[in-house]
Short mmCIF file of C-alpha atoms in Angstrom, two decimals:
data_model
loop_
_atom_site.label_atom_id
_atom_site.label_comp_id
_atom_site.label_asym_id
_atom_site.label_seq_id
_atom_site.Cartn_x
_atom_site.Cartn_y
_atom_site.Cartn_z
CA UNK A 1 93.71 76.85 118.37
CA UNK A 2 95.40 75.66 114.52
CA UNK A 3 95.90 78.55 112.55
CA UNK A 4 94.02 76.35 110.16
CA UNK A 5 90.50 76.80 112.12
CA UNK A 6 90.51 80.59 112.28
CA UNK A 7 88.10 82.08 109.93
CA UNK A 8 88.69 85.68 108.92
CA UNK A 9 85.44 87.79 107.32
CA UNK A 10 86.97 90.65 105.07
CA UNK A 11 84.71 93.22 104.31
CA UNK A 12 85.20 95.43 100.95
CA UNK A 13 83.99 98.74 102.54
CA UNK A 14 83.50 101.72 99.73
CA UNK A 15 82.62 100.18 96.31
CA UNK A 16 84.16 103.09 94.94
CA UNK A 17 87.24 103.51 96.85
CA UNK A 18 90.15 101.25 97.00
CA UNK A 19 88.91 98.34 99.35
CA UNK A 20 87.94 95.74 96.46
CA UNK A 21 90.85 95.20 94.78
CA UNK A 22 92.85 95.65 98.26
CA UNK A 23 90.80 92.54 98.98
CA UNK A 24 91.15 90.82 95.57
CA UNK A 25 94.91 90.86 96.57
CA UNK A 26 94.26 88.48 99.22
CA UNK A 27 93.65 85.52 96.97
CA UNK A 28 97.61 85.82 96.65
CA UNK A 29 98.76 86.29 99.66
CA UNK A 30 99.62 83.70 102.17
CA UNK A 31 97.49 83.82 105.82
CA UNK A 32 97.77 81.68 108.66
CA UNK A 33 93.91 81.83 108.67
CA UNK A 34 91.05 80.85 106.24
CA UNK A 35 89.83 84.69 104.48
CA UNK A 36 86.45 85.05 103.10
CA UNK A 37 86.02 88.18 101.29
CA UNK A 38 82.31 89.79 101.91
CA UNK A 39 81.41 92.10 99.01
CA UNK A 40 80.10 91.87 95.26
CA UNK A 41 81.82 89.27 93.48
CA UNK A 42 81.35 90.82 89.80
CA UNK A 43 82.97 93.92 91.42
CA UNK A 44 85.78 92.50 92.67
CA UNK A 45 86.90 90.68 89.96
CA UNK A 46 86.46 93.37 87.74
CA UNK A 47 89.20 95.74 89.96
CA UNK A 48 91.46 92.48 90.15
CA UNK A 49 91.58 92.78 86.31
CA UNK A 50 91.52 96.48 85.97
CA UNK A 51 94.57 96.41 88.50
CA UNK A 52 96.24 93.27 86.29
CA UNK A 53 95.66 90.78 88.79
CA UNK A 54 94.73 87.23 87.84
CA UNK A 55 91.95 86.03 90.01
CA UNK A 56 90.18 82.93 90.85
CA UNK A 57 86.91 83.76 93.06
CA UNK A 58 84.86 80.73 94.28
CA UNK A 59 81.20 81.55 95.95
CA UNK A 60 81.53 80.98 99.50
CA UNK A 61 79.52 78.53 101.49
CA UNK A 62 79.99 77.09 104.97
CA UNK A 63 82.58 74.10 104.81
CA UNK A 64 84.56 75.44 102.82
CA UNK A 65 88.15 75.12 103.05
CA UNK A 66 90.83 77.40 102.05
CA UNK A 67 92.10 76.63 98.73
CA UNK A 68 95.64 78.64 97.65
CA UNK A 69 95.20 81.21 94.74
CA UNK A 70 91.41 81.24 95.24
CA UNK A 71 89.37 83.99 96.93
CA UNK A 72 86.24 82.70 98.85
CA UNK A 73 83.26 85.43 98.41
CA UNK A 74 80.93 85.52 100.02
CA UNK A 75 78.40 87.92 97.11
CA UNK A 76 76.63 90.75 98.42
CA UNK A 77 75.34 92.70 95.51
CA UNK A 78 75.54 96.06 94.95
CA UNK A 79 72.75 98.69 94.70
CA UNK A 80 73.99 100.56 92.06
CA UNK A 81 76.34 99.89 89.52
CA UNK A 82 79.84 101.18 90.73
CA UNK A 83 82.99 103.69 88.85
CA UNK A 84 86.05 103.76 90.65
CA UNK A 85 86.04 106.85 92.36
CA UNK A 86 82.99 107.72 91.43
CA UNK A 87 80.48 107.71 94.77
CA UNK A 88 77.42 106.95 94.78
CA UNK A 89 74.50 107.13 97.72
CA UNK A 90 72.38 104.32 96.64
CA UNK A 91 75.39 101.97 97.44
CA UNK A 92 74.81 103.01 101.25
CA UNK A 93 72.74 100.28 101.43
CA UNK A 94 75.31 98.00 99.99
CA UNK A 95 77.61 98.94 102.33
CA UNK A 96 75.97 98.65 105.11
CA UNK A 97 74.74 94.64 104.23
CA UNK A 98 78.27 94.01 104.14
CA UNK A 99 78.79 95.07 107.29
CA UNK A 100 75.77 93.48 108.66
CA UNK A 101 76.90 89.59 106.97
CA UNK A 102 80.24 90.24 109.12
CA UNK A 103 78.47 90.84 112.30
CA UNK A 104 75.86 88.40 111.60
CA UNK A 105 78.60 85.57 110.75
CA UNK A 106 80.52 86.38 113.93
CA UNK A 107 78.23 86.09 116.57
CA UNK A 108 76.83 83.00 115.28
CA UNK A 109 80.41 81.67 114.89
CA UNK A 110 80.23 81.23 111.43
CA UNK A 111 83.66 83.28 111.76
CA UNK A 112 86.38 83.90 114.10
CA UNK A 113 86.34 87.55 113.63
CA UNK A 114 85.95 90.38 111.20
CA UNK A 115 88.13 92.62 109.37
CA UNK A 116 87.08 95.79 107.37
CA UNK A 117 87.84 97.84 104.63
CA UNK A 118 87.11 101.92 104.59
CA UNK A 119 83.99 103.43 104.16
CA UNK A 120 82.96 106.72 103.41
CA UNK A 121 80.88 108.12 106.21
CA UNK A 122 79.91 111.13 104.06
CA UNK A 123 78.05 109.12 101.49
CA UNK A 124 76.32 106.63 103.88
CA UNK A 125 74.81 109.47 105.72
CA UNK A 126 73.95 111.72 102.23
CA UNK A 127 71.80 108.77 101.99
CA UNK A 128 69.84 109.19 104.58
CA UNK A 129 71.20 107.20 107.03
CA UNK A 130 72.87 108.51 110.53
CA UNK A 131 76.29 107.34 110.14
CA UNK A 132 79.17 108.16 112.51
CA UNK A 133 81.49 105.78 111.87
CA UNK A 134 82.15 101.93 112.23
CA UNK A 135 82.84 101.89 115.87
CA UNK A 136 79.42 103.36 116.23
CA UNK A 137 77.75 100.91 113.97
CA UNK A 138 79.28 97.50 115.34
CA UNK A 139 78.79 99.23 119.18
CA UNK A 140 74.89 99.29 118.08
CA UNK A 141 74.37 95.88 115.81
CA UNK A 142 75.65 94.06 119.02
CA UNK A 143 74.12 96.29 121.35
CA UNK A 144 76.97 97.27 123.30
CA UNK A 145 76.60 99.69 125.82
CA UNK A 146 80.21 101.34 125.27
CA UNK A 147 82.63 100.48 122.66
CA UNK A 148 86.72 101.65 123.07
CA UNK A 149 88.83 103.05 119.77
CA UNK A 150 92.23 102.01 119.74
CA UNK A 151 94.95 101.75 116.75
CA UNK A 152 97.89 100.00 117.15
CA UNK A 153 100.89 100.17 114.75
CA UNK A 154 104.48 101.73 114.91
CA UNK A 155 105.51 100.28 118.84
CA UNK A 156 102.01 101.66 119.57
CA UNK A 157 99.02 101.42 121.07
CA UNK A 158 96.40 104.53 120.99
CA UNK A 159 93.14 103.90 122.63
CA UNK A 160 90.27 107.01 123.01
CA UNK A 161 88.50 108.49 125.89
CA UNK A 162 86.23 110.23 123.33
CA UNK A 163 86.14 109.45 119.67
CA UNK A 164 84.34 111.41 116.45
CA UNK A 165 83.56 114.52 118.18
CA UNK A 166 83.63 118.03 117.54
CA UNK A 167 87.04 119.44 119.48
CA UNK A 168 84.41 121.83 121.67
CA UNK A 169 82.01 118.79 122.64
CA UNK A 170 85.02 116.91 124.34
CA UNK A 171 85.15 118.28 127.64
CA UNK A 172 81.47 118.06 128.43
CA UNK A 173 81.37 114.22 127.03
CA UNK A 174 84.50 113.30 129.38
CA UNK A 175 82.67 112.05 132.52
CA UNK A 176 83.90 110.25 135.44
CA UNK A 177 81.40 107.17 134.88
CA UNK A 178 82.77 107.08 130.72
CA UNK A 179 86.14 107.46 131.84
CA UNK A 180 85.90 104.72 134.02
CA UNK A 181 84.15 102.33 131.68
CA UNK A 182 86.34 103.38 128.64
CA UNK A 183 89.67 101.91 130.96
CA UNK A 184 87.74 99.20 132.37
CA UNK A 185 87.50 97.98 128.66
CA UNK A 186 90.78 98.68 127.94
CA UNK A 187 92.56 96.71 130.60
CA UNK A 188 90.17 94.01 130.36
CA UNK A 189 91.01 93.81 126.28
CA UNK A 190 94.30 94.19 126.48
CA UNK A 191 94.39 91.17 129.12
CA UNK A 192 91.99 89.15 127.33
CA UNK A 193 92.37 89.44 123.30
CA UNK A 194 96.14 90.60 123.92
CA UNK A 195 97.34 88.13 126.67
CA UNK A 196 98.29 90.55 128.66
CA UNK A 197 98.49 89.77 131.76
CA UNK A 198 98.97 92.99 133.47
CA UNK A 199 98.67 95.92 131.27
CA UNK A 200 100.17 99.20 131.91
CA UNK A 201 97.91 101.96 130.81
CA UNK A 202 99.36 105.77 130.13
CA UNK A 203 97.05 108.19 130.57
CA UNK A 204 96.86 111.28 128.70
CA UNK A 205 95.52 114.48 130.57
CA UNK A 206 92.75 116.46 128.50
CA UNK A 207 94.45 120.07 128.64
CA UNK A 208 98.09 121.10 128.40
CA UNK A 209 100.37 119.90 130.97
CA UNK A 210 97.59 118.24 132.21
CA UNK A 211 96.20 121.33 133.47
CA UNK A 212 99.25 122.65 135.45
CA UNK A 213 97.72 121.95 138.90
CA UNK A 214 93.99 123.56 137.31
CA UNK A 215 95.64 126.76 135.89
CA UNK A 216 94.87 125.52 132.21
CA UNK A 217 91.82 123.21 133.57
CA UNK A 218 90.34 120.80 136.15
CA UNK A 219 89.15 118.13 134.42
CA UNK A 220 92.18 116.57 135.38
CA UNK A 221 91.55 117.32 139.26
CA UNK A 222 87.98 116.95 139.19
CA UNK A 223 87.33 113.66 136.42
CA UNK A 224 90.56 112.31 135.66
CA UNK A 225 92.65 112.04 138.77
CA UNK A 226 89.95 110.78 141.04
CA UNK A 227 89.19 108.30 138.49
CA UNK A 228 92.37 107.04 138.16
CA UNK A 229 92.62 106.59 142.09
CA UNK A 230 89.72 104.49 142.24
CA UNK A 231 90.50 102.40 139.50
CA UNK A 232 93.85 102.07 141.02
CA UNK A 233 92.05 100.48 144.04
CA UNK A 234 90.76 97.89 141.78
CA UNK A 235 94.48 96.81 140.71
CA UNK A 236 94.40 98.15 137.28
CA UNK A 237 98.13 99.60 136.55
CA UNK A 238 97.36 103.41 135.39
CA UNK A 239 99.83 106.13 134.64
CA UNK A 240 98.93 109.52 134.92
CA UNK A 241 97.40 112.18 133.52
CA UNK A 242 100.69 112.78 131.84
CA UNK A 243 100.52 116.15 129.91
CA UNK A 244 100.18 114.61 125.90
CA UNK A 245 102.95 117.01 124.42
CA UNK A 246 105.68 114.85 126.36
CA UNK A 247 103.59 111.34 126.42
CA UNK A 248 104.91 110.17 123.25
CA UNK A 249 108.37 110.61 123.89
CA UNK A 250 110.19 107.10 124.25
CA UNK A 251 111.33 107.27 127.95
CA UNK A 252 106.97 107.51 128.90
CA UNK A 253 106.66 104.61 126.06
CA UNK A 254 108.90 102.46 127.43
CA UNK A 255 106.69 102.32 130.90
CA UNK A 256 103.09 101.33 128.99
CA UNK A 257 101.47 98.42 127.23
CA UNK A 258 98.72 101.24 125.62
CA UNK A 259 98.47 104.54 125.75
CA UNK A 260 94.62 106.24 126.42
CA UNK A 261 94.11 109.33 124.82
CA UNK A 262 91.21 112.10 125.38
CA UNK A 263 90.29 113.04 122.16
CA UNK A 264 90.49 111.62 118.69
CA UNK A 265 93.26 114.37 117.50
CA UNK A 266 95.68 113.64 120.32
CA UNK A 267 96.90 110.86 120.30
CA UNK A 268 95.99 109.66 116.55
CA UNK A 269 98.44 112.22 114.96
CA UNK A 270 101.35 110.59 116.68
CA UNK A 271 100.22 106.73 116.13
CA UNK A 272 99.53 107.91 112.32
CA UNK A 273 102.90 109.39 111.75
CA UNK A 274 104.77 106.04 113.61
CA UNK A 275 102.90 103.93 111.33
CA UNK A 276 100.57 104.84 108.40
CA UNK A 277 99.91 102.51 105.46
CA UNK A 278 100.94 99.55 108.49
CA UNK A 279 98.48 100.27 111.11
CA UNK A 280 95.43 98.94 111.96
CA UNK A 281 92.24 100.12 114.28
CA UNK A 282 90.70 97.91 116.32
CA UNK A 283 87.47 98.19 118.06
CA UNK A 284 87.80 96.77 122.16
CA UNK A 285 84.67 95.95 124.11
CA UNK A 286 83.12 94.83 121.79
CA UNK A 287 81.55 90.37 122.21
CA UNK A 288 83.64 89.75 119.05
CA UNK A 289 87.04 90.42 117.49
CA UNK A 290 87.21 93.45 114.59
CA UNK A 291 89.97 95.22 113.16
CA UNK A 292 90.44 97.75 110.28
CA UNK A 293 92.83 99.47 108.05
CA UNK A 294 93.59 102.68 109.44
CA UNK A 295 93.01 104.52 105.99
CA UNK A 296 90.49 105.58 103.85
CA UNK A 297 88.84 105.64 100.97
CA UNK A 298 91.70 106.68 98.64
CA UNK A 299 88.99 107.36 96.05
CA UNK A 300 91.49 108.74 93.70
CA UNK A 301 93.61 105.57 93.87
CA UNK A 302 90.61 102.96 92.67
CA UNK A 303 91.61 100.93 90.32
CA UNK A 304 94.56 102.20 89.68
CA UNK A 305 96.51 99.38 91.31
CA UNK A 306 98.33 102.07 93.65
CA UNK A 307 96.59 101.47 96.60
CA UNK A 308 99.00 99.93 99.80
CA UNK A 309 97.75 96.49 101.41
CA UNK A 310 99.68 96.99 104.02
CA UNK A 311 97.37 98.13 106.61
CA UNK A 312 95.08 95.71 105.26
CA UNK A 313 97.38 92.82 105.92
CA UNK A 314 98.63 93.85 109.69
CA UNK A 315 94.77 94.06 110.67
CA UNK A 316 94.26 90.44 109.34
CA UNK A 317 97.70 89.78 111.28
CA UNK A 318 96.75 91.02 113.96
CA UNK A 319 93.24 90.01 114.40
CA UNK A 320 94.28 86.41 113.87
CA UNK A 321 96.24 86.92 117.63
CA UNK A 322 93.53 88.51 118.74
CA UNK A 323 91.58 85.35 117.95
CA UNK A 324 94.39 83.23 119.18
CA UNK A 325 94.58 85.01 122.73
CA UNK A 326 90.86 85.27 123.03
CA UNK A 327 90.81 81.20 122.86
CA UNK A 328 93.66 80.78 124.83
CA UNK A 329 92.24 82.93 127.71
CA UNK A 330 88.47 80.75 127.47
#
């Protein structure tokens, strides 16, 4: 596949935050795909010039080719009008639309895959709307049965067994048949969108030193370890449980592709602290390709031309070989 075909959608996330003029930056940067920015267009340029960025934006429409120093929008209006840093409920909606023109335009094929911006899950849901996170959303709008969290940055890859829960609600939402599904998407991901042919998976016990033969738990003995064994069968490469306070050291590292953790808080810690402000989350499982910064908001950097791109650029980087493994594996 030419670098030339791929077609990236960018979504702006938070009108508020610092996702616009992360994305006005784009029209300057070079990218070995085609980028069409999804968001308001009168926003945008207004952060490129409140940031002193000179910008060119052209209204997208299908056909369109890339053109350098011009950023191809594709206008979904906001609610509300919009202050930098300044968040506002009745832009849920706004939000949300974006999201839904990304979906939309990948599984018709309009693009190749899509890459978003932060949102602010507090504000979607103070408007009314049940809002756990992206992950959740896309899993839904496709209607995908499971979904798999993973960020990769730093030498790393992190993928969850469990995602935005409450620490006590972990345990009782690790089951044998999620377990299973969560590593069956994994593997199959990591072979198919990362041409990998035969992954190696570390896997991360739930309680410390992986329950220290059921003396600190027996999850591990009872869900994990049986799972594991079966999977095993099936000629998936698995390591583990490993107890997750010696995991991340770089003799364990050196014998894994990915790394699965239990629970959103341990593994993301480590995988933040290798690479924040360069990594990028990625959602596996799912029938298309999305990535995302691994940031938020930054609500008191908006407009202030402070905000890093750098996340923003490795999950356009790496979503583009996503989309390039994913063909060459059809």
């Amino acid at each position: 596949m030419s670098a030339a075909s791929i077609r990236l959608a960018v979504t702006c996330g938070e009108p508020a935050g610092i996702g616009p003029e992360l994305v006005a930056l784009l029209a300057h940067r070079d990218s070995a795909a085609h980028l069409v920015a999804i968001g308001d267009k009168g926003l945008i340029a207004e952060r490129a010039r409140a940031i002193g960025l000179n910008l060119n934006v052209r209204d997208w429409v299908a056909g369109n080719t890339a053109s350098a120093g011009v950023l191809d929008v594709l206008h979904v209006p906001l609610a509300a009008p919009c202050v930098a840093g300044q968040v506002d409920p009745r832009n849920a909606s706004h939000v949300l639309a974006m999201l839904d023109a990304a979906i939309d335009g990948c599984v018709d094929g309009c693009f190749d895959a899509m890459v978003t911006a932060p949102v602010h899950k507090g504000v979607i849901n103070d408007a009314g709307v049940v809002f756990h996170g992206h992950t959740e959303y896309l899993a839904d709008r496709t209607g995908t049965a499971q979904v798999v969290m993973m960020l990769a940055g730093g030498g790393l890859r992190v993928a969850l067994a469990t995602t935005h829960l409450a620490l006590k609600d972990v345990p009782a939402a690790l089951t044998a048949e999620s377990l299973a599904t969560t590593l069956r998407i994994l593997h199959a991901d990591l072979r198919d969108k990362f041409g990998l042919a035969s992954p190696r998976i570390l896997i991360a016990g739930l309680n410390p030193h992986a329950g220290e033969g059921g003396h600190m738990g027996r999850e591990e003995i009872e869900i994990i370890e049986p799972v594991l064994a079966s999977l095993r069968a099936e000629g998936m490469n698995l390591i583990g449980p490993l107890p997750a306070d010696t995991l991340f050291t770089p003799h364990q590292l050196r014998r894994g592709d990915a790394v699965l953790a239990m629970y959103h808080d341990q593994g993301l810690p480590v995988l933040k602290y290798a690479s924040f402000g360069g990594g990028v989350n990625i959602t596996l499982g799912l029938p298309i390709v999305r990535t995302s910064v691994d940031h938020g908001t930054a609500l008191d950097l908006a407009g202030s031309g402070r905000g890093d791109p750098g996340s923003l650029y490795t999950a356009i980087d790496t979503a583009i070989e996503m989309v390039r493994a994913r063909k060459g594996a059809e």
